[in-house]
Coordinates of C-alpha atoms in Angstrom, one line a residue:
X1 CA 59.4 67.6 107.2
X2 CA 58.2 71.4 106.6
X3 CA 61.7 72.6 108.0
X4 CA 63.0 70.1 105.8
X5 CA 61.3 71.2 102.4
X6 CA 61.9 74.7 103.5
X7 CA 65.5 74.6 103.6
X8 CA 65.4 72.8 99.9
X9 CA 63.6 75.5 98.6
X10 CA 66.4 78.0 99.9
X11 CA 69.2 75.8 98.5
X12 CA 67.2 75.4 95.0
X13 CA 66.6 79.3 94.8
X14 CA 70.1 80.1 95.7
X15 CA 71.4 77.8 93.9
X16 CA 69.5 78.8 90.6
X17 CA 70.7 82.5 91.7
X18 CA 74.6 81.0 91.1
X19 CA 73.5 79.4 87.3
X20 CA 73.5 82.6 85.9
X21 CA 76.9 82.4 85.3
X22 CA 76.6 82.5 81.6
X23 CA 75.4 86.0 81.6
X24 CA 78.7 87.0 83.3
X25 CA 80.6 85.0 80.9
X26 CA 78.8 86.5 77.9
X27 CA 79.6 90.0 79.5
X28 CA 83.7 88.7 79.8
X29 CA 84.2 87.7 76.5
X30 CA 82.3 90.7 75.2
X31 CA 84.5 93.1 76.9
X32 CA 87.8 91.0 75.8
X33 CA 86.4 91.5 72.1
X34 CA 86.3 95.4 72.8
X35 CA 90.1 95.1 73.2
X36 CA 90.9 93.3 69.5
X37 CA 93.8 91.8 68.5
X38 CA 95.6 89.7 69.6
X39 CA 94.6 86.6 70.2
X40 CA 96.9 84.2 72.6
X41 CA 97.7 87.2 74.9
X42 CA 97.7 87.5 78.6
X43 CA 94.9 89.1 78.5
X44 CA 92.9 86.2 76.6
X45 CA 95.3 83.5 78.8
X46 CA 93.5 85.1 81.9
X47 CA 90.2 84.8 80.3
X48 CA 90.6 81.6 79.1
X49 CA 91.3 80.6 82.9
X50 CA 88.2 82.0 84.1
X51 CA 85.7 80.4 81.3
X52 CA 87.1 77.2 81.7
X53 CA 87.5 76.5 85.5
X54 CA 84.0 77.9 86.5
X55 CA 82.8 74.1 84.2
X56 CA 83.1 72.0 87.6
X57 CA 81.4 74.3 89.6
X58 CA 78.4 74.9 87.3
X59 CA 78.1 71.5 87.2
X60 CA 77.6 70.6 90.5
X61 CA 75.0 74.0 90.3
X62 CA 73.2 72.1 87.8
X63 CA 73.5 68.9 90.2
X64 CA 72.3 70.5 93.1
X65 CA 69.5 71.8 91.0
X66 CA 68.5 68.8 89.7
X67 CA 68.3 67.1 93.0
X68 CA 67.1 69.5 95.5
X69 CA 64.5 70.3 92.6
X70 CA 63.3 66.0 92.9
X71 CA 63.6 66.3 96.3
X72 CA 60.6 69.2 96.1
X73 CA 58.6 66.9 94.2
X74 CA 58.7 63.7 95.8
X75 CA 59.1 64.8 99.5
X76 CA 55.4 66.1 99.8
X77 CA 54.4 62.9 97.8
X78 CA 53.8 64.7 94.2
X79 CA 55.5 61.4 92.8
X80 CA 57.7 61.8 89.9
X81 CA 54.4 61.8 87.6
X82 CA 54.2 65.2 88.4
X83 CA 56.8 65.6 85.4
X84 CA 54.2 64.6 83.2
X85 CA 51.2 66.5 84.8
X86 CA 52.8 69.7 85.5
X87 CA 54.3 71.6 82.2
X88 CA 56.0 73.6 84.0
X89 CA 57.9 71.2 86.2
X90 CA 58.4 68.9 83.5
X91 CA 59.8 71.9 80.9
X92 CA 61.7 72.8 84.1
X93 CA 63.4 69.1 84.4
X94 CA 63.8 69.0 80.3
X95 CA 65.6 72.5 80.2
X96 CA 68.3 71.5 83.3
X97 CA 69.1 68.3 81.3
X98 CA 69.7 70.3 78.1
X99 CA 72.0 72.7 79.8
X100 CA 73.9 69.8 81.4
X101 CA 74.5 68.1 78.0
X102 CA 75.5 72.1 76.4
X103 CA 78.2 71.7 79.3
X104 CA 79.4 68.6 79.0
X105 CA 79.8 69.2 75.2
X106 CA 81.6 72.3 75.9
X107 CA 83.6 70.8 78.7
X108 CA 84.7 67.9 76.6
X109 CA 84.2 68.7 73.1
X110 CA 85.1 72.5 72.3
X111 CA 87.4 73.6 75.2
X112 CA 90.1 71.5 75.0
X113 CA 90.4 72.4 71.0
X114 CA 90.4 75.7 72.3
X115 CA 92.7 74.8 74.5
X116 CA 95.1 72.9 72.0
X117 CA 94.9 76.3 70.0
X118 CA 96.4 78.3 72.4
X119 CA 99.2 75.8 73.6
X120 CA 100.2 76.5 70.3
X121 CA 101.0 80.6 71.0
X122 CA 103.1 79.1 74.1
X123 CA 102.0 82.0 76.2
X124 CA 102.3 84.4 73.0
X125 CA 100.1 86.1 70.6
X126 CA 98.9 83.1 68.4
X127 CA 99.6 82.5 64.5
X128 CA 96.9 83.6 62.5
X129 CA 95.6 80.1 61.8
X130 CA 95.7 79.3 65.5
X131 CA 94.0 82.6 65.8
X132 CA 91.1 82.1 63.5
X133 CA 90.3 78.6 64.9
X134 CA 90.5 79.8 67.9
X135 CA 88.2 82.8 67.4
X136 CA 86.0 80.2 65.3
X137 CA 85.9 77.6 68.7
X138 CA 85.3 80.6 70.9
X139 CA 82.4 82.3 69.0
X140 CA 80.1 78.6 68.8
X141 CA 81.1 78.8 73.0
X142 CA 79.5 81.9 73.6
X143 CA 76.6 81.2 71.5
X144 CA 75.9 78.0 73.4
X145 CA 76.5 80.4 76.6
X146 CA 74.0 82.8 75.4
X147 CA 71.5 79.6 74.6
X148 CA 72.3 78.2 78.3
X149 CA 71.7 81.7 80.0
X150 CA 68.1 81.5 77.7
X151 CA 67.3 78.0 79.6
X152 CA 69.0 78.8 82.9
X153 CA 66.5 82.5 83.1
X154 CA 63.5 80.4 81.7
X155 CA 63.6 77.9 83.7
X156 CA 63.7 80.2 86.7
X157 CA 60.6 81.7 85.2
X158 CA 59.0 78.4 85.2
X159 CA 60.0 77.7 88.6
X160 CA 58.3 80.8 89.6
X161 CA 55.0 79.3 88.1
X162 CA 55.4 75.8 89.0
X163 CA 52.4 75.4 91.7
X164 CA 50.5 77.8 90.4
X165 CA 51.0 78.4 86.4
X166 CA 50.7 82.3 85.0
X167 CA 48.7 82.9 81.9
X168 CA 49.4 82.1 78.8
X169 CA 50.2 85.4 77.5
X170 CA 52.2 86.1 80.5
X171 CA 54.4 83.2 80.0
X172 CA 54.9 83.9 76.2
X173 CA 55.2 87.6 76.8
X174 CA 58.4 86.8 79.9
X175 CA 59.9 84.4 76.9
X176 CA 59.9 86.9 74.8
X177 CA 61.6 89.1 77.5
X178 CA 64.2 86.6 78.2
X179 CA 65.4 85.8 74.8
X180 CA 65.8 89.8 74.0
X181 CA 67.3 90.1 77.3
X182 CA 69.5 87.4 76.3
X183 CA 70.2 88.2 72.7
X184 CA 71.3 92.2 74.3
X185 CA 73.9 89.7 76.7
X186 CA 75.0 87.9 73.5
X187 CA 75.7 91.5 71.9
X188 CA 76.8 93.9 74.1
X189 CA 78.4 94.4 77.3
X190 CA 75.5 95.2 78.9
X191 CA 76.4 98.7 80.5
X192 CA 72.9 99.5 82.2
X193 CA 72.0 95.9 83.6
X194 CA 68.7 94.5 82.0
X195 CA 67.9 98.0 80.6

């Protein structure tokens, strides 16, 4: 059983290692907005491609998170009131849940208007009203990336603290750290890493 809950700590680490993929996205789309105009372009085409195929796979990140992270609770019998008990764990559970529903409202909600927008350039620059509700569609995605790179980073803080909480301060003061880390992601191209 110790082998056992060993190798699902090493899956659930990894594996929150690979949800930071929001972060990379933020940094894409801020570089694309460093080139301007136009919109529909091969450029934004290849982009577009990126951002929306990496949905499946961060989904079955947040899967594998969600149930090799059970699997550490109830496998050395903490029983699933240990949601309840621990704030940590239980802010942990909360968080994954709210960046699944951010995806599946991106996945089916705003990328396939995005989508429709650009079918309408046909592989070619897009008319400026295509354009702007395109821009519109894409700017509410990357703000919902930069607020699910927020829970994805806090909730690795948490999980960090989940046996053994830190201060109050602490955790407050590495909140803080995180959202300016993540408002700088949001921003800027982030040339010198978390600096």
């Amino acid at each position: 059983m110790a082998a056992l809950i060993d190798l699902l700590k090493v899956i659930h680490v990894v594996n929150a290692m690979l949800m930071i993929w929001p972060f990379y996205a933020l940094v894409a789309v801020n570089q694309r907005g460093r080139l301007g105009p136009p919109v529909g372009d091969r450029t934004d085409t290849y982009l577009e491609n990126i951002v929306k195929n990496r949905t499946v796979p961060c989904f079955i990140f947040q899967a594998t998170a969600l149930v090799s992270g059970l699997a550490l609770v109830l496998l050395p019998g903490h029983g699933l009131g240990a949601l309840v008990t621990n704030p940590a764990l239980g802010l942990k559970v909360l968080l994954l849940v709210f960046i699944m529903g951010l995806l599946s409202y991106v996945h089916t909600g705003l990328q396939p208007r995005i989508d429709a927008q650009f079918a309408r350039g046909n592989g070619k620059p897009l008319p400026p009203d295509a354009a702007k509700s395109a821009g519109a569609l894409r700017l509410r995605r990357k703000r919902l990336a930069s607020v699910c790179l927020f829970c994805v980073l806090t909730v690795s803080m948490l999980g960090v603290q989940t046996w053994r909480p830190f201060s109050l301060e602490l955790t407050i003061a590495l909140v803080l750290a995180i959202a300016a880390f993540t408002w700088r992601g949001y921003k800027s191209v982030t040339p010198y890493g978390w600096m």
